[in-house]
Amino acid sequence: MKKSSTLAIFAALIAFTSFSCSSDSDSPDGGTPSVGTDKTKYIVTVTTGASGVADYLLTTDDVTKGSITTQGNGLEQDGSYRFYITNQNKFFSLLYGQGNPGAVTTYALTAEGKLAKTSNFQAETVQVFAAVNKEILTIKVPRSGAAAIASMYRIDATSSLIVGGAQHDIKKLAKNGERAHYTWATQVGDKVYMPYMSIKGDGVDTFGTNYPDSTWVAVYNYPELKLEKVIKDNRTSYLGDYFTNGLIQDENGDAYGFSSAVATSNSVITSTKPSAVVKIKKGTTEFDQSYFFNIEEKSGGHKISSSSYIGKGKVLLQMYGNAGKNNGVAKLAVADVYAQTFKWVTNGPAVIKSTTTNYNIATEDNNSLILGINTPDGNWIYTINGATGVATKGMKVEGGEITAIAKLKY
């Protein structure tokens, strides 16, 4: 990127960003600074679903039992439509401004284990955010109209300050008359891999495509965010989905991509390839042609909705309840991407309204995944064992639906 372009980006950042950080990011308001012990607390975010009512942040020492409520408890956030990410033992809450700038609020735990705000500033509404090294990478992706420049911002996770960025033309990236719309971003080694879907972006069939049976991953170096390569395949469809991560890196450094294969044109599913898992070996920038895990076949015709990495090759999959359709009752399954085996989760709720999808946490032994499951009968935190696929019901959450689960040390 030319220096003049970089200066233009920073000028734009200054124009829309207003900082009000605390003088010491390790000294949150409301208590003695954390000294970094091994004690932990879980953060459970809850929304009431009511118009204009913000999400609540609840904290607890144990999510495997008991109950917790929003009534007279927790921190109420400013504004609804919040999204979350953690890095450097900080909890970031991003307000989706629906086209307008939104707040980026940072929280940390005090030495007493109290959740407190450490900074708050206005930034562009973004569709992609990911932890990369000691930073948060956020990306604003235009979906239609004349705008075709995706803006990437690097936020220092310790200071909560924007420290750099880049801009990329997503029509030029697509090279097919449509536009590349990043579904998510994942750090793989020292680079950032960004799967994208090709969309018409015409304002009529905006997320429709004429290219339903192709897979793309844009590879960027970091921190410069210069495009190095686009990895391509045609054995399945795009990885992930809008606001849904579809690429993970395992403990061995290999990357696995998850495709629902539900690309549409004029609201009709046109994908002809199966919902599947593909692999990029460590140190390469090509799809491994010897690896193809056909999830649709193994599941009896169901398709992937979202994926969450448990560890040791085990992945929790939320599946579409109606085979081949982007709707229906959700079902949970565990896939082993090493052995290419698939099993349905047992002992879970019969009917699932929603889960915490992107906002789950693996246990420290990487054997299980902790997630929130909302049902017609109530909302609970469950632990799913990666080896057995057995779900164990834990804490009940009252006063709203669970939207995310995170964990911080203090």
Coordinates of N, CA and C in Angstrom, one line a residue, residues 34-197:
S34 N -6.5 -5.4 38.6 CA -6.3 -6.8 38.6 C -4.8 -7.1 38.6
V35 N -4.4 -8.1 39.4 CA -3.0 -8.4 39.5 C -2.6 -9.7 38.7
G36 N -3.6 -10.2 38.0 CA -3.3 -11.3 37.1 C -3.1 -12.7 37.8
T37 N -4.0 -13.1 38.7 CA -4.0 -14.4 39.3 C -4.6 -15.4 38.4
D38 N -4.8 -16.6 38.8 CA -5.4 -17.7 38.0 C -6.9 -17.8 38.2
K39 N -7.4 -16.9 39.0 CA -8.9 -16.9 39.2 C -9.6 -16.5 38.0
T40 N -10.7 -17.0 37.7 CA -11.5 -16.7 36.5 C -12.9 -16.4 36.8
K41 N -13.6 -15.7 35.9 CA -15.0 -15.5 35.9 C -15.5 -15.6 34.5
Y42 N -16.7 -16.1 34.4 CA -17.4 -16.2 33.1 C -18.3 -15.0 32.9
I43 N -18.3 -14.5 31.7 CA -19.2 -13.4 31.3 C -20.3 -14.0 30.5
V44 N -21.5 -13.8 30.9 CA -22.7 -14.3 30.1 C -23.5 -13.1 29.7
T45 N -23.6 -12.9 28.4 CA -24.4 -11.8 27.8 C -25.8 -12.2 27.5
V46 N -26.8 -11.4 27.9 CA -28.2 -11.7 27.8 C -29.0 -10.6 27.2
T47 N -29.9 -10.9 26.3 CA -30.7 -9.9 25.7 C -32.2 -10.2 26.0
T48 N -33.0 -9.2 26.3 CA -34.4 -9.4 26.5 C -35.2 -9.5 25.3
G49 N -34.6 -9.0 24.2 CA -35.3 -9.1 22.9 C -36.3 -7.9 22.7
A50 N -36.4 -7.1 23.7 CA -37.4 -5.9 23.6 C -36.7 -4.8 22.8
S51 N -37.5 -4.1 22.0 CA -37.0 -3.0 21.2 C -36.4 -1.9 22.0
G52 N -35.2 -1.5 21.7 CA -34.6 -0.4 22.4 C -34.0 -0.8 23.8
V53 N -34.0 -2.1 24.1 CA -33.5 -2.5 25.4 C -32.1 -3.2 25.2
A54 N -31.2 -2.7 25.9 CA -29.8 -3.2 25.7 C -29.5 -4.6 26.3
D55 N -28.4 -5.2 25.9 CA -28.0 -6.4 26.4 C -27.4 -6.2 27.8
Y56 N -27.5 -7.3 28.6 CA -26.9 -7.3 30.0 C -25.6 -8.1 30.0
L57 N -24.7 -7.7 30.8 CA -23.5 -8.5 31.1 C -23.5 -9.1 32.5
L58 N -23.6 -10.4 32.6 CA -23.7 -11.1 33.9 C -22.3 -11.8 34.1
T59 N -21.9 -11.9 35.4 CA -20.7 -12.6 35.7 C -21.0 -13.7 36.7
T60 N -20.2 -14.8 36.6 CA -20.4 -15.9 37.5 C -19.1 -16.7 37.6
D61 N -18.9 -17.4 38.7 CA -17.7 -18.2 38.9 C -17.9 -19.6 38.3
D62 N -19.2 -20.1 38.1 CA -19.4 -21.4 37.7 C -20.6 -21.5 36.8
V63 N -20.5 -22.0 35.6 CA -21.7 -22.1 34.7 C -22.2 -23.5 34.7
T64 N -21.8 -24.4 35.5 CA -22.2 -25.8 35.4 C -23.4 -26.1 36.3
K65 N -23.8 -25.1 37.1 CA -24.9 -25.3 38.1 C -25.6 -24.0 38.4
G66 N -26.8 -24.1 39.1 CA -27.4 -23.0 39.6 C -28.2 -22.2 38.6
S67 N -28.5 -20.9 38.9 CA -29.2 -20.0 38.0 C -28.7 -18.6 38.2
I68 N -29.0 -17.8 37.2 CA -28.6 -16.4 37.2 C -29.7 -15.6 36.5
T69 N -29.9 -14.3 36.9 CA -30.9 -13.5 36.3 C -30.5 -12.1 36.0
T70 N -31.2 -11.5 35.1 CA -30.9 -10.1 34.8 C -31.6 -9.2 35.7
Q71 N -32.5 -9.6 36.5 CA -33.3 -8.8 37.4 C -32.4 -8.3 38.5
G72 N -32.1 -7.0 38.5 CA -31.3 -6.3 39.5 C -29.9 -6.8 39.5
N73 N -29.4 -7.3 38.4 CA -28.1 -7.9 38.3 C -27.4 -7.6 37.1
G74 N -26.1 -7.5 37.1 CA -25.3 -7.3 35.9 C -25.1 -5.9 35.5
L75 N -24.4 -5.7 34.3 CA -24.2 -4.4 33.8 C -25.1 -4.2 32.5
E76 N -25.9 -3.2 32.5 CA -26.7 -2.9 31.3 C -25.9 -2.1 30.3
Q77 N -25.8 -2.5 29.1 CA -25.1 -1.8 28.1 C -25.9 -0.7 27.4
D78 N -25.2 0.2 26.7 CA -25.9 1.2 26.0 C -26.1 0.7 24.6
G79 N -27.4 0.6 24.2 CA -27.7 0.2 22.9 C -27.8 -1.3 22.7
S80 N -28.6 -1.8 21.8 CA -28.8 -3.2 21.5 C -28.0 -3.6 20.3
Y81 N -28.1 -4.8 19.8 CA -27.3 -5.3 18.7 C -25.8 -5.3 19.0
R82 N -25.5 -6.0 20.0 CA -24.1 -6.0 20.5 C -23.4 -7.3 20.0
F83 N -22.1 -7.2 19.7 CA -21.3 -8.4 19.4 C -20.1 -8.4 20.2
Y84 N -19.5 -9.6 20.4 CA -18.4 -9.7 21.4 C -17.2 -10.5 21.0
I85 N -16.1 -10.1 21.6 CA -14.8 -10.8 21.3 C -13.9 -10.5 22.5
T86 N -13.0 -11.5 22.8 CA -12.0 -11.3 23.9 C -10.6 -11.4 23.3
N87 N -9.7 -10.6 23.9 CA -8.3 -10.7 23.6 C -7.5 -10.0 24.7
Q88 N -6.3 -10.5 25.0 CA -5.4 -9.9 26.0 C -6.2 -9.7 27.4
N89 N -7.0 -10.7 27.7 CA -7.8 -10.7 28.9 C -8.7 -9.5 29.0
K90 N -9.2 -9.0 27.9 CA -10.2 -7.9 27.8 C -11.4 -8.4 27.1
F91 N -12.5 -7.9 27.4 CA -13.8 -8.3 26.8 C -14.3 -7.1 26.0
F92 N -14.4 -7.2 24.7 CA -14.8 -6.2 23.8 C -16.3 -6.3 23.4
S93 N -17.0 -5.3 23.5 CA -18.4 -5.2 23.1 C -18.6 -4.2 22.0
L94 N -19.0 -4.7 20.8 CA -19.1 -3.9 19.6 C -20.6 -3.6 19.3
L95 N -21.0 -2.4 19.2 CA -22.3 -2.0 18.9 C -22.5 -2.0 17.4
Y96 N -23.5 -2.7 16.9 CA -23.8 -2.7 15.5 C -24.7 -1.5 15.2
G97 N -24.2 -0.5 14.6 CA -24.9 0.7 14.4 C -25.8 0.8 13.2
Q98 N -26.0 -0.4 12.5 CA -26.8 -0.5 11.3 C -26.5 0.6 10.3
G99 N -25.2 0.7 10.0 CA -24.8 1.7 9.0 C -24.2 2.9 9.6
N100 N -24.6 3.2 10.8 CA -24.0 4.4 11.5 C -22.8 3.9 12.4
P101 N -22.0 4.9 12.8 CA -20.9 4.5 13.8 C -21.5 3.9 15.0
G102 N -20.8 3.0 15.6 CA -21.2 2.3 16.9 C -20.1 2.3 17.9
A103 N -20.5 2.1 19.1 CA -19.5 2.1 20.2 C -18.7 0.8 20.3
V104 N -17.4 1.0 20.6 CA -16.6 -0.2 21.0 C -16.2 0.0 22.4
T105 N -16.8 -0.9 23.3 CA -16.6 -0.7 24.7 C -15.8 -1.9 25.2
T106 N -14.8 -1.6 26.0 CA -13.9 -2.6 26.6 C -14.1 -2.8 28.1
Y107 N -14.1 -4.0 28.5 CA -14.3 -4.4 29.9 C -13.1 -5.2 30.4
A108 N -12.9 -5.2 31.7 CA -11.9 -6.0 32.3 C -12.3 -6.3 33.7
L109 N -11.7 -7.3 34.4 CA -12.0 -7.6 35.7 C -11.1 -6.9 36.7
T110 N -11.6 -6.4 37.8 CA -10.8 -5.9 38.9 C -10.2 -7.0 39.7
A111 N -9.3 -6.6 40.6 CA -8.7 -7.6 41.5 C -9.8 -8.4 42.3
E112 N -10.9 -7.7 42.5 CA -12.0 -8.3 43.3 C -12.9 -9.2 42.4
G113 N -12.6 -9.2 41.1 CA -13.5 -10.0 40.2 C -14.7 -9.3 39.7
K114 N -14.7 -8.0 39.8 CA -15.8 -7.2 39.3 C -15.6 -6.7 37.9
L115 N -16.6 -6.9 37.0 CA -16.5 -6.5 35.7 C -16.7 -5.0 35.6
A116 N -15.7 -4.3 34.9 CA -15.8 -2.8 34.9 C -15.3 -2.3 33.5
K117 N -15.9 -1.2 33.1 CA -15.5 -0.6 31.8 C -14.1 0.0 31.9
T118 N -13.3 -0.2 30.8 CA -12.0 0.4 30.8 C -11.9 1.5 29.7
S119 N -12.7 1.3 28.7 CA -12.7 2.4 27.6 C -13.9 2.3 26.8
N120 N -14.2 3.4 26.0 CA -15.4 3.4 25.2 C -15.1 4.4 24.1
F121 N -15.3 4.1 22.8 CA -15.1 5.0 21.7 C -16.0 4.6 20.6
Q122 N -16.2 5.6 19.7 CA -17.0 5.4 18.5 C -16.2 4.9 17.4
A123 N -16.7 4.0 16.6 CA -16.0 3.5 15.4 C -17.0 3.1 14.4
E124 N -16.5 2.8 13.2 CA -17.4 2.4 12.1 C -18.1 1.1 12.5
T125 N -19.4 0.9 12.1 CA -20.0 -0.4 12.2 C -19.3 -1.4 11.3
V126 N -19.0 -2.5 11.8 CA -18.3 -3.5 11.1 C -19.1 -4.8 11.0
Q127 N -18.7 -5.6 10.0 CA -19.4 -6.9 9.8 C -18.5 -8.1 10.1
V128 N -17.2 -7.8 10.3 CA -16.2 -8.9 10.6 C -15.3 -8.4 11.7
F129 N -15.0 -9.3 12.7 CA -14.0 -8.9 13.8 C -13.4 -10.2 14.3
A130 N -12.1 -10.1 14.5 CA -11.3 -11.3 14.9 C -10.1 -10.9 15.8
A131 N -9.7 -11.7 16.7 CA -8.5 -11.5 17.4 C -7.3 -12.0 16.6
V132 N -6.3 -11.1 16.4 CA -5.1 -11.4 15.7 C -3.9 -10.9 16.5
N133 N -3.0 -11.8 16.9 CA -1.9 -11.5 17.8 C -2.5 -10.7 19.0
K134 N -2.0 -9.5 19.3 CA -2.5 -8.8 20.5 C -3.4 -7.7 20.1
E135 N -4.1 -7.9 18.9 CA -5.0 -6.9 18.4 C -6.4 -7.4 18.1
I136 N -7.3 -6.5 17.8 CA -8.6 -6.9 17.3 C -8.7 -6.3 15.9
L137 N -8.9 -7.2 14.9 CA -9.1 -6.7 13.5 C -10.6 -6.6 13.2
T138 N -11.0 -5.5 12.8 CA -12.4 -5.3 12.4 C -12.5 -4.8 10.9
I139 N -13.6 -5.2 10.3 CA -13.7 -4.9 8.8 C -15.1 -4.4 8.5
K140 N -15.2 -3.3 7.9 CA -16.5 -2.8 7.4 C -16.6 -3.2 5.9
V141 N -17.6 -3.9 5.6 CA -17.8 -4.5 4.2 C -19.0 -3.9 3.6
P142 N -18.9 -3.1 2.5 CA -20.1 -2.6 1.9 C -20.8 -3.7 1.1
R143 N -22.1 -3.8 1.1 CA -22.8 -4.9 0.5 C -23.5 -4.5 -0.8
S144 N -23.7 -3.2 -1.1 CA -24.4 -2.9 -2.3 C -24.1 -1.4 -2.6
G145 N -24.6 -0.9 -3.7 CA -24.5 0.4 -4.1 C -23.1 0.7 -4.8
A146 N -22.7 1.9 -4.9 CA -21.5 2.3 -5.5 C -20.3 2.0 -4.7
A147 N -20.4 1.9 -3.4 CA -19.3 1.7 -2.5 C -18.8 0.3 -2.7
A148 N -17.5 0.2 -2.9 CA -16.9 -1.1 -3.1 C -15.5 -1.3 -2.3
I149 N -15.3 -0.4 -1.4 CA -14.0 -0.4 -0.6 C -14.3 -1.0 0.8
A150 N -13.7 -2.1 1.1 CA -13.7 -2.7 2.5 C -12.6 -2.0 3.3
S151 N -13.0 -1.5 4.5 CA -12.1 -0.8 5.4 C -11.7 -1.7 6.5
M152 N -10.4 -1.9 6.7 CA -10.0 -2.8 7.8 C -9.3 -1.9 8.9
Y153 N -9.6 -2.2 10.1 CA -9.0 -1.4 11.2 C -8.3 -2.4 12.2
R154 N -7.2 -2.0 12.7 CA -6.5 -2.7 13.7 C -6.6 -2.0 15.1
I155 N -7.1 -2.7 16.1 CA -7.3 -2.1 17.4 C -6.3 -2.8 18.4
D156 N -5.5 -2.0 19.0 CA -4.6 -2.6 20.0 C -5.5 -3.1 21.2
A157 N -5.4 -4.4 21.5 CA -6.3 -4.9 22.6 C -5.9 -4.5 24.0
T158 N -4.7 -4.0 24.2 CA -4.3 -3.6 25.5 C -4.7 -2.1 25.7
S159 N -4.5 -1.2 24.7 CA -4.8 0.2 24.9 C -6.2 0.6 24.4
S160 N -6.8 -0.3 23.6 CA -8.1 0.0 23.0 C -8.0 1.2 22.1
L161 N -6.9 1.3 21.3 CA -6.7 2.4 20.4 C -6.5 1.8 19.0
I162 N -7.0 2.5 18.0 CA -6.8 2.1 16.6 C -5.4 2.4 16.2
V163 N -4.6 1.4 15.7 CA -3.2 1.6 15.4 C -2.9 1.4 14.0
G164 N -3.8 1.1 13.1 CA -3.5 1.0 11.7 C -4.7 0.4 11.0
G165 N -4.5 0.2 9.7 CA -5.6 -0.4 8.9 C -5.2 -0.5 7.4
A166 N -6.2 -0.8 6.6 CA -6.0 -0.9 5.1 C -7.3 -0.8 4.5
Q167 N -7.3 -0.6 3.2 CA -8.5 -0.6 2.4 C -8.3 -1.5 1.1
H168 N -9.4 -2.2 0.8 CA -9.4 -3.1 -0.4 C -10.6 -3.1 -1.2
D169 N -10.5 -3.1 -2.5 CA -11.6 -3.0 -3.4 C -12.2 -4.5 -3.6
I170 N -13.4 -4.7 -3.1 CA -13.9 -6.0 -3.1 C -14.5 -6.5 -4.4
K171 N -14.8 -5.5 -5.3 CA -15.2 -5.9 -6.7 C -13.9 -6.4 -7.4
K172 N -12.8 -5.7 -7.2 CA -11.6 -6.2 -7.9 C -11.1 -7.5 -7.3
L173 N -11.4 -7.7 -6.0 CA -11.1 -9.0 -5.4 C -11.9 -10.2 -6.0
A174 N -13.2 -9.9 -6.2 CA -14.0 -11.0 -6.8 C -13.7 -11.4 -8.2
K175 N -13.4 -10.4 -9.0 CA -13.0 -10.6 -10.4 C -14.0 -11.4 -11.2
N176 N -15.3 -11.2 -10.9 CA -16.3 -12.0 -11.7 C -17.6 -11.1 -11.9
G177 N -17.5 -9.8 -11.7 CA -18.6 -9.0 -11.9 C -19.5 -8.8 -10.7
E178 N -19.2 -9.6 -9.6 CA -19.9 -9.5 -8.4 C -19.0 -8.8 -7.4
R179 N -19.2 -9.0 -6.1 CA -18.3 -8.4 -5.1 C -18.0 -9.5 -4.0
A180 N -16.8 -9.4 -3.5 CA -16.4 -10.4 -2.4 C -16.9 -9.8 -1.1
H181 N -17.7 -10.6 -0.4 CA -18.1 -10.2 0.9 C -17.5 -11.2 2.0
Y182 N -16.6 -10.6 2.8 CA -15.9 -11.5 3.8 C -16.9 -12.0 4.8
T183 N -16.9 -13.3 5.0 CA -17.7 -13.9 6.0 C -17.1 -13.8 7.4
W184 N -15.8 -13.9 7.5 CA -15.1 -13.8 8.8 C -13.6 -13.7 8.5
A185 N -12.8 -13.6 9.6 CA -11.4 -13.6 9.5 C -10.8 -14.5 10.5
T186 N -9.7 -15.2 10.2 CA -9.1 -16.2 11.1 C -7.6 -16.0 11.0
Q187 N -6.9 -15.9 12.1 CA -5.4 -15.9 12.1 C -5.0 -17.3 11.9
V188 N -4.2 -17.5 10.8 CA -3.6 -18.8 10.5 C -2.1 -18.6 10.4
G189 N -1.3 -19.1 11.4 CA 0.1 -18.8 11.5 C 0.3 -17.3 11.7
D190 N 1.1 -16.7 10.8 CA 1.4 -15.2 11.0 C 0.6 -14.4 9.9
K191 N -0.4 -15.1 9.3 CA -1.3 -14.4 8.3 C -2.7 -14.4 8.8
V192 N -3.5 -13.6 8.0 CA -5.0 -13.6 8.3 C -5.7 -14.2 7.1
Y193 N -6.5 -15.2 7.2 CA -7.2 -15.8 6.2 C -8.7 -15.3 6.3
M194 N -9.2 -14.8 5.2 CA -10.5 -14.3 5.1 C -11.4 -15.0 4.1
P195 N -12.2 -16.0 4.4 CA -13.1 -16.6 3.5 C -14.1 -15.5 3.0
Y196 N -14.6 -15.6 1.8 CA -15.6 -14.7 1.4 C -16.6 -15.4 0.5
M197 N -17.8 -14.8 0.4 CA -18.8 -15.2 -0.5 C -18.9 -14.2 -1.6

